[in-house]
PDB file of C-alpha atoms in Angstrom:
ATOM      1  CA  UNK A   6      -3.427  20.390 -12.553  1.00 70.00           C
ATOM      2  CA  UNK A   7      -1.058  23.347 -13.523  1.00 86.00           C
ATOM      3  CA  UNK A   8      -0.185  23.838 -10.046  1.00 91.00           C
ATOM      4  CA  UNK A   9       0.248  20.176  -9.364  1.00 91.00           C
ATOM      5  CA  UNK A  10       2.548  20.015 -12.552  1.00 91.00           C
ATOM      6  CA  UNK A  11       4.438  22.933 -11.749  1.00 92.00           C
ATOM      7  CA  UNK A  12       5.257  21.645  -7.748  1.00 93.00           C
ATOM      8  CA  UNK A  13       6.412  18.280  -9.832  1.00 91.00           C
ATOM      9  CA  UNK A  14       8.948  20.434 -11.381  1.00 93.00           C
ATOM     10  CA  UNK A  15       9.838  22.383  -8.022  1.00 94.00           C
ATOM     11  CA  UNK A  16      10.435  18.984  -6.639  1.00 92.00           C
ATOM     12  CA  UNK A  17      13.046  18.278  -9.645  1.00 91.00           C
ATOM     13  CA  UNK A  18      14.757  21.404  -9.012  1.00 91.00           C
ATOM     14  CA  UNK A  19      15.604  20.818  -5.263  1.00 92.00           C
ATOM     15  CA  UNK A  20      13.027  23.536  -4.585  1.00 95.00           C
ATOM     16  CA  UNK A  21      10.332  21.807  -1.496  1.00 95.00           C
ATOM     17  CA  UNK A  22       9.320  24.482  -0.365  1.00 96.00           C
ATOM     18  CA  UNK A  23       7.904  26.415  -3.665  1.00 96.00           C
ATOM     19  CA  UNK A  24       6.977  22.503  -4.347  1.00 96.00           C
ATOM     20  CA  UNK A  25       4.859  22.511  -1.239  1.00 96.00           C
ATOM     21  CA  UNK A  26       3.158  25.768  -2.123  1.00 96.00           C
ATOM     22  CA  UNK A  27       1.896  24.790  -5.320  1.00 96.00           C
ATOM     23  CA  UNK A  28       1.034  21.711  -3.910  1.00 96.00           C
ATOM     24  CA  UNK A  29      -0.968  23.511  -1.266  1.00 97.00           C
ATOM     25  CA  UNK A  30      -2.896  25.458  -3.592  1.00 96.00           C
ATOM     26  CA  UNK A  31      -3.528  22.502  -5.531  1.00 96.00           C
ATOM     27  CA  UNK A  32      -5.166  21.126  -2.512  1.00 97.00           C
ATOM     28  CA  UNK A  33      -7.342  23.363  -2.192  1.00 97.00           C
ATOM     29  CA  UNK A  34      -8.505  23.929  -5.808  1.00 96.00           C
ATOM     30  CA  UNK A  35      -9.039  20.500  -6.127  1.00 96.00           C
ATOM     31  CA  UNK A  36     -11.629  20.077  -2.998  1.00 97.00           C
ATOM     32  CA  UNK A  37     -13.060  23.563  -3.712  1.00 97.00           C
ATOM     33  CA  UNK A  38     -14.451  22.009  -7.440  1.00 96.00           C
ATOM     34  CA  UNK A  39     -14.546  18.482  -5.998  1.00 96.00           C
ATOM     35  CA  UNK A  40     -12.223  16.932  -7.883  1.00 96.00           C
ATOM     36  CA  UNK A  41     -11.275  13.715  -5.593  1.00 97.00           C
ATOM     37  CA  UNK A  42      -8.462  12.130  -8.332  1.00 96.00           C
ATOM     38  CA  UNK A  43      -6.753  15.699  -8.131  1.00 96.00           C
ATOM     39  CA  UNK A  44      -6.940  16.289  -4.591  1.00 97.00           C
ATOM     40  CA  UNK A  45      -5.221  13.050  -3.882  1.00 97.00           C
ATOM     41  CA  UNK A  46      -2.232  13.959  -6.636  1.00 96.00           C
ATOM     42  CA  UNK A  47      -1.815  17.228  -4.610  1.00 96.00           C
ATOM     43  CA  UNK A  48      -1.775  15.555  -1.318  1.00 97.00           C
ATOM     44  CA  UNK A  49       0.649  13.233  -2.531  1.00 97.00           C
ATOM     45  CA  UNK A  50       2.584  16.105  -3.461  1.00 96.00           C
ATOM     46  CA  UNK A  51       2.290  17.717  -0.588  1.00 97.00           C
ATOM     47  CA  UNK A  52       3.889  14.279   1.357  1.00 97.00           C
ATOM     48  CA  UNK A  53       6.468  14.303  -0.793  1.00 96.00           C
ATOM     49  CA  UNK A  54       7.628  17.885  -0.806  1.00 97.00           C
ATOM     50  CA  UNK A  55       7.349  17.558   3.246  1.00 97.00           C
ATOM     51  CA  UNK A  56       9.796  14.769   3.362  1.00 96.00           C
ATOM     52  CA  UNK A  57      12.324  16.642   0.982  1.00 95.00           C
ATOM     53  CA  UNK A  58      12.437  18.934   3.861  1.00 96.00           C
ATOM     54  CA  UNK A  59      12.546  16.948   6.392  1.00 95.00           C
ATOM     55  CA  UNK A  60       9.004  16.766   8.122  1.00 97.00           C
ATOM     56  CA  UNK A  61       8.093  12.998   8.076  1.00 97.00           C
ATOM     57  CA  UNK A  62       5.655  13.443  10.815  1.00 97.00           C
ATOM     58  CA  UNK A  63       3.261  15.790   8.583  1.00 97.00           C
ATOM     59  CA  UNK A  64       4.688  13.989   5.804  1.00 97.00           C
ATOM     60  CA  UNK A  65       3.192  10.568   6.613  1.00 97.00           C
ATOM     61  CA  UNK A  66      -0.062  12.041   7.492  1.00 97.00           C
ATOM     62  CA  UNK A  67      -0.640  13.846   4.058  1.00 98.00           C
ATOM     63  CA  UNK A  68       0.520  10.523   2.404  1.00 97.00           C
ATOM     64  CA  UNK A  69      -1.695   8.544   4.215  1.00 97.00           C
ATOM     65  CA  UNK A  70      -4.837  10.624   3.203  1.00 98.00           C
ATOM     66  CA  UNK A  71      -3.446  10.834  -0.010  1.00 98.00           C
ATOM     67  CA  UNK A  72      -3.649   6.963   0.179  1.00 97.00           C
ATOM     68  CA  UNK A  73      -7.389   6.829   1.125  1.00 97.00           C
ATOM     69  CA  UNK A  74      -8.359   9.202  -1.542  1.00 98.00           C
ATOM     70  CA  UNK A  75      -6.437   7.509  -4.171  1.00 97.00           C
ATOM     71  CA  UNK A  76      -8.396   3.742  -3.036  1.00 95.00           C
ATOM     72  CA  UNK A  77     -11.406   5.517  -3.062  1.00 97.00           C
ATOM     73  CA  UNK A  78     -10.856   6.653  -6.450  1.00 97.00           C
ATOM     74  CA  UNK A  79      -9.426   3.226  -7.556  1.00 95.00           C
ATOM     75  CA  UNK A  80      -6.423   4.775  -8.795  1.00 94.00           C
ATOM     76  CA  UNK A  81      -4.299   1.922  -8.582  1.00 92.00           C
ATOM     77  CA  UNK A  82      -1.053   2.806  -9.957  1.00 92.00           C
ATOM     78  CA  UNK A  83      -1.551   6.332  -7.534  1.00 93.00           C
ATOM     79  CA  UNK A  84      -2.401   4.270  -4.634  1.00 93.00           C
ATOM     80  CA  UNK A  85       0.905   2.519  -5.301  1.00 92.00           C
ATOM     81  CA  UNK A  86       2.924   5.386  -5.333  1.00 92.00           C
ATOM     82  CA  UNK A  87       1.533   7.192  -2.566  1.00 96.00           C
ATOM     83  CA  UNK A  88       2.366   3.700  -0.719  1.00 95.00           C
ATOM     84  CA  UNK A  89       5.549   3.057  -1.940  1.00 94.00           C
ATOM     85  CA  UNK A  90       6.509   6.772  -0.756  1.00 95.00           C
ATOM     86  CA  UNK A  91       4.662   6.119   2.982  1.00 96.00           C
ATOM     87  CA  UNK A  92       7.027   3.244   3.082  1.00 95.00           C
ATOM     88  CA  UNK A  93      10.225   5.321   2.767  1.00 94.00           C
ATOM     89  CA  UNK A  94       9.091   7.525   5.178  1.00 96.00           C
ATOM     90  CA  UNK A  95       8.208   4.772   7.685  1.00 95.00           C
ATOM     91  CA  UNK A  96      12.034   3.437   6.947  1.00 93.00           C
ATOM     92  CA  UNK A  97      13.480   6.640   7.514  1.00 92.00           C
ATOM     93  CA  UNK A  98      11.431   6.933  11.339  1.00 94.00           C
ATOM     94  CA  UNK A  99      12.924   3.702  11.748  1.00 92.00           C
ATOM     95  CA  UNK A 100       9.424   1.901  11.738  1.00 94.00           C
ATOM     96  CA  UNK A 101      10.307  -1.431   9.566  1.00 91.00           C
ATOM     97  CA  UNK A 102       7.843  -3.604   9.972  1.00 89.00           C
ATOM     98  CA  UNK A 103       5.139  -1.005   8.605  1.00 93.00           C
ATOM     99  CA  UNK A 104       7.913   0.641   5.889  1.00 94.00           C
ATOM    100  CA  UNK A 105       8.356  -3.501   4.770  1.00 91.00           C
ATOM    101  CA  UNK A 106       4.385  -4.038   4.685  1.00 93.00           C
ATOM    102  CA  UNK A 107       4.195  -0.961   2.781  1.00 94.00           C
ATOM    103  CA  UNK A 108       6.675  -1.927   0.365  1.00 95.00           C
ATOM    104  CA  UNK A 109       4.875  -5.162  -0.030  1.00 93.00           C
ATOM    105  CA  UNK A 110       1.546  -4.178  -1.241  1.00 94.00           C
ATOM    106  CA  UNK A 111       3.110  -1.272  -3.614  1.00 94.00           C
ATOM    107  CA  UNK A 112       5.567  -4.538  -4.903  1.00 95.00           C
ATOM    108  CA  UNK A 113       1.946  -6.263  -5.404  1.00 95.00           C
ATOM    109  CA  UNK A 114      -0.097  -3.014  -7.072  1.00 93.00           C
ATOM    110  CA  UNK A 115       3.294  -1.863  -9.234  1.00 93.00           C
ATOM    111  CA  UNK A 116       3.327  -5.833 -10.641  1.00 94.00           C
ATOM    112  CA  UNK A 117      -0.333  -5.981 -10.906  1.00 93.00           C
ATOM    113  CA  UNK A 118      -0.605  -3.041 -13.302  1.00 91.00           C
ATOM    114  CA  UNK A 119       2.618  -3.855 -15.243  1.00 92.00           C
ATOM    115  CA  UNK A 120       4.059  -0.929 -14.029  1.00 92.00           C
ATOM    116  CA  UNK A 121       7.665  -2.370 -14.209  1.00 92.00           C
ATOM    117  CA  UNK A 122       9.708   1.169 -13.880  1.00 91.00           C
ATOM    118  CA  UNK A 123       7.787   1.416 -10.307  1.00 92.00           C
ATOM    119  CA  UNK A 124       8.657  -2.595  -9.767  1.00 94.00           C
ATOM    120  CA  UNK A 125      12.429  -1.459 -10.223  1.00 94.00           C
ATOM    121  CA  UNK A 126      12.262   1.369  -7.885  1.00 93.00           C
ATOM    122  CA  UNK A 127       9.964  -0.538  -4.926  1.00 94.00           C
ATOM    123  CA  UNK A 128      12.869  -3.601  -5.041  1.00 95.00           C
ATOM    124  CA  UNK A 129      15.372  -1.185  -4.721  1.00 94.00           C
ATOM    125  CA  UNK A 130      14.078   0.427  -1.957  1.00 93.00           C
ATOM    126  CA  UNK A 131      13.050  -2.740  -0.099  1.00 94.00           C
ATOM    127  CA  UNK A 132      16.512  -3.858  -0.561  1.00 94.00           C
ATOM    128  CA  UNK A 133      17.557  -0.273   0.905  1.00 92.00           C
ATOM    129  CA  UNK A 134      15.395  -1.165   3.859  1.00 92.00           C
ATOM    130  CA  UNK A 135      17.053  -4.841   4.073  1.00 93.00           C
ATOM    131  CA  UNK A 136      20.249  -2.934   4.049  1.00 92.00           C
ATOM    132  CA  UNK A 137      19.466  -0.874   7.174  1.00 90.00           C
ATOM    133  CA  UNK A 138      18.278  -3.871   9.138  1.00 90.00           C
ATOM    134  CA  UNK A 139      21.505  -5.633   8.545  1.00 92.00           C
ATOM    135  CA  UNK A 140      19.646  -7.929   6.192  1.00 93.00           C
ATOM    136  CA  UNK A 141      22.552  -8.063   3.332  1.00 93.00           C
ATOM    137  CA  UNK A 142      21.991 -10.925   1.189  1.00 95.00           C
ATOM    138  CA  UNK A 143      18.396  -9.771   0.858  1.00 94.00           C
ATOM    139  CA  UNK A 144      19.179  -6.381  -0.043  1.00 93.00           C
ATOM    140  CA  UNK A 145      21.966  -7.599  -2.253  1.00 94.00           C
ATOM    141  CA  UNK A 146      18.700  -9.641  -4.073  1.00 95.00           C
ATOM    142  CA  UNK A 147      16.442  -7.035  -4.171  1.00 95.00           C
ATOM    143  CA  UNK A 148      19.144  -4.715  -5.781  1.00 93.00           C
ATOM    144  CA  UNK A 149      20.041  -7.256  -8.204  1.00 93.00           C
ATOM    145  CA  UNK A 150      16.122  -7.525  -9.337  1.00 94.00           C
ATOM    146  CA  UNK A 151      15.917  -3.932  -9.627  1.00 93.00           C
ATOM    147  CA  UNK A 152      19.020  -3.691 -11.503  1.00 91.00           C
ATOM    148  CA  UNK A 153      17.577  -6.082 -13.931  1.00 92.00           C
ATOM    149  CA  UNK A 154      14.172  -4.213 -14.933  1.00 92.00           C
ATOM    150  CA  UNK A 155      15.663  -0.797 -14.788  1.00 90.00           C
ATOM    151  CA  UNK A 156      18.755  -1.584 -17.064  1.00 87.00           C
ATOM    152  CA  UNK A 157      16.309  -3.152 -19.168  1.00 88.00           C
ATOM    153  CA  UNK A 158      14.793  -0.221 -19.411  1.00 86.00           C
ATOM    154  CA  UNK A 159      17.641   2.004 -20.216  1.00 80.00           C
ATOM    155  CA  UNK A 160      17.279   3.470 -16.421  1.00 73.00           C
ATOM    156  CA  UNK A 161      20.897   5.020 -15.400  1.00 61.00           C
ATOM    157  CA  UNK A 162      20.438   8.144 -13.437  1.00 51.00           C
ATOM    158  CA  UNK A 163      21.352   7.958  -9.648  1.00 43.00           C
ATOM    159  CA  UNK A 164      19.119   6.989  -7.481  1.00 51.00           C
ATOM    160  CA  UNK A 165      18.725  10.124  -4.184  1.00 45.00           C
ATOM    161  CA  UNK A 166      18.092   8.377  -1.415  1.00 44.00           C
ATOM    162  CA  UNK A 167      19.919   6.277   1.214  1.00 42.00           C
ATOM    163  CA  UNK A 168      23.322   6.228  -0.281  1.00 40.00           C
ATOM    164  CA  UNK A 169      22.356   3.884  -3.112  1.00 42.00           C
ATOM    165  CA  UNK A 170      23.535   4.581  -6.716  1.00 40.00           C
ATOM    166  CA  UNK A 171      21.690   2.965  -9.740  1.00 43.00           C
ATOM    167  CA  UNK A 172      18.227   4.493 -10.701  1.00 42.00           C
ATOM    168  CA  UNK A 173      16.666   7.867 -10.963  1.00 43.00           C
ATOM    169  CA  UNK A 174      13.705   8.066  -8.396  1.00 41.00           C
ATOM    170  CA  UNK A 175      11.423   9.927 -10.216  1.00 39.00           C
ATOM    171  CA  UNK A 176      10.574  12.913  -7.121  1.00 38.00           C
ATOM    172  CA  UNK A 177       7.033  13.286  -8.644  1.00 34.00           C
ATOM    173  CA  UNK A 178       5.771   9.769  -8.160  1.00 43.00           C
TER     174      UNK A 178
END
């Protein structure tokens, strides 16, 4: 877990490539004492430090067996994340339809579990996606329903990715 923890804070500091290290070794401690729940943390880490540097290819394939460790876990809320981050990393290839789908089901898992922080930051990004597929009014919806849980929240940090400003994406999720 230390290792997992300590790529999280890599990730914060703009640092993917010590992230991914840690990440790596986390990887492998975790299946070495067969710890399933960890091993699918680490791989999600390991999806997200690859897109910080650029590798969405390898990036979508950790992710997605990230994904199939955290269902068969039943880690809901991880299975959500992991899904929400396979999503932008679908958008950014260009692949909609799957990045929307994606976005979907994390919308469904995020509300589900009352995870409204994660609510705010999956109707962001779906209205990021809208955005890009010259869908404005929908994205200009989507924002707005972000907007309202995160401010409700006290959420005011700027948000990384695709030129949007409002939330703070929280690089460890």
């Amino acid at each position: 877990r230390t290792l997992k923890n300590l790529g999280d804070v890599r990730i914060q500091a703009g640092q993917p490539a010590q992230a991914l290290d840690c990440y790596r070794q986390a990887v492998v401690i975790a299946q070495k004492v067969g710890d399933r729940h960890r091993e699918g943390q680490a791989l999600h880490g390991v999806g997200v430090a690859l897109t910080e540097l650029g590798e969405l290819a390898e990036a979508e394939n950790r992710l997605r067996e990230a994904l199939l460790i955290r269902r068969e876990v039943s880690d809901q809320p991880g299975e959500s994340r992991t899904r929400f981050r396979l999503a932008n990393v679908r958008r950014d290839q260009g692949r909609h339809a799957e990045a929307q789908a994606d976005y979907e089901a994390s919308l469904a898992t995020v509300r589900a579990v009352g995870d409204r922080y994660h609510e705010g930051l999956v109707l962001w990004q779906m209205g990021v996606a809208a955005q890009q597929q010259g869908a404005e009014l929908v994205a200009q919806t989507r924002w707005q329903q972000a907007t309202t849980i995160l401010e409700a929240m006290a959420v005011r940090k700027p948000i990384r990715s695709a030129g949007s400003s409002l939330v703070d994406v929280r690089t460890a999720t």
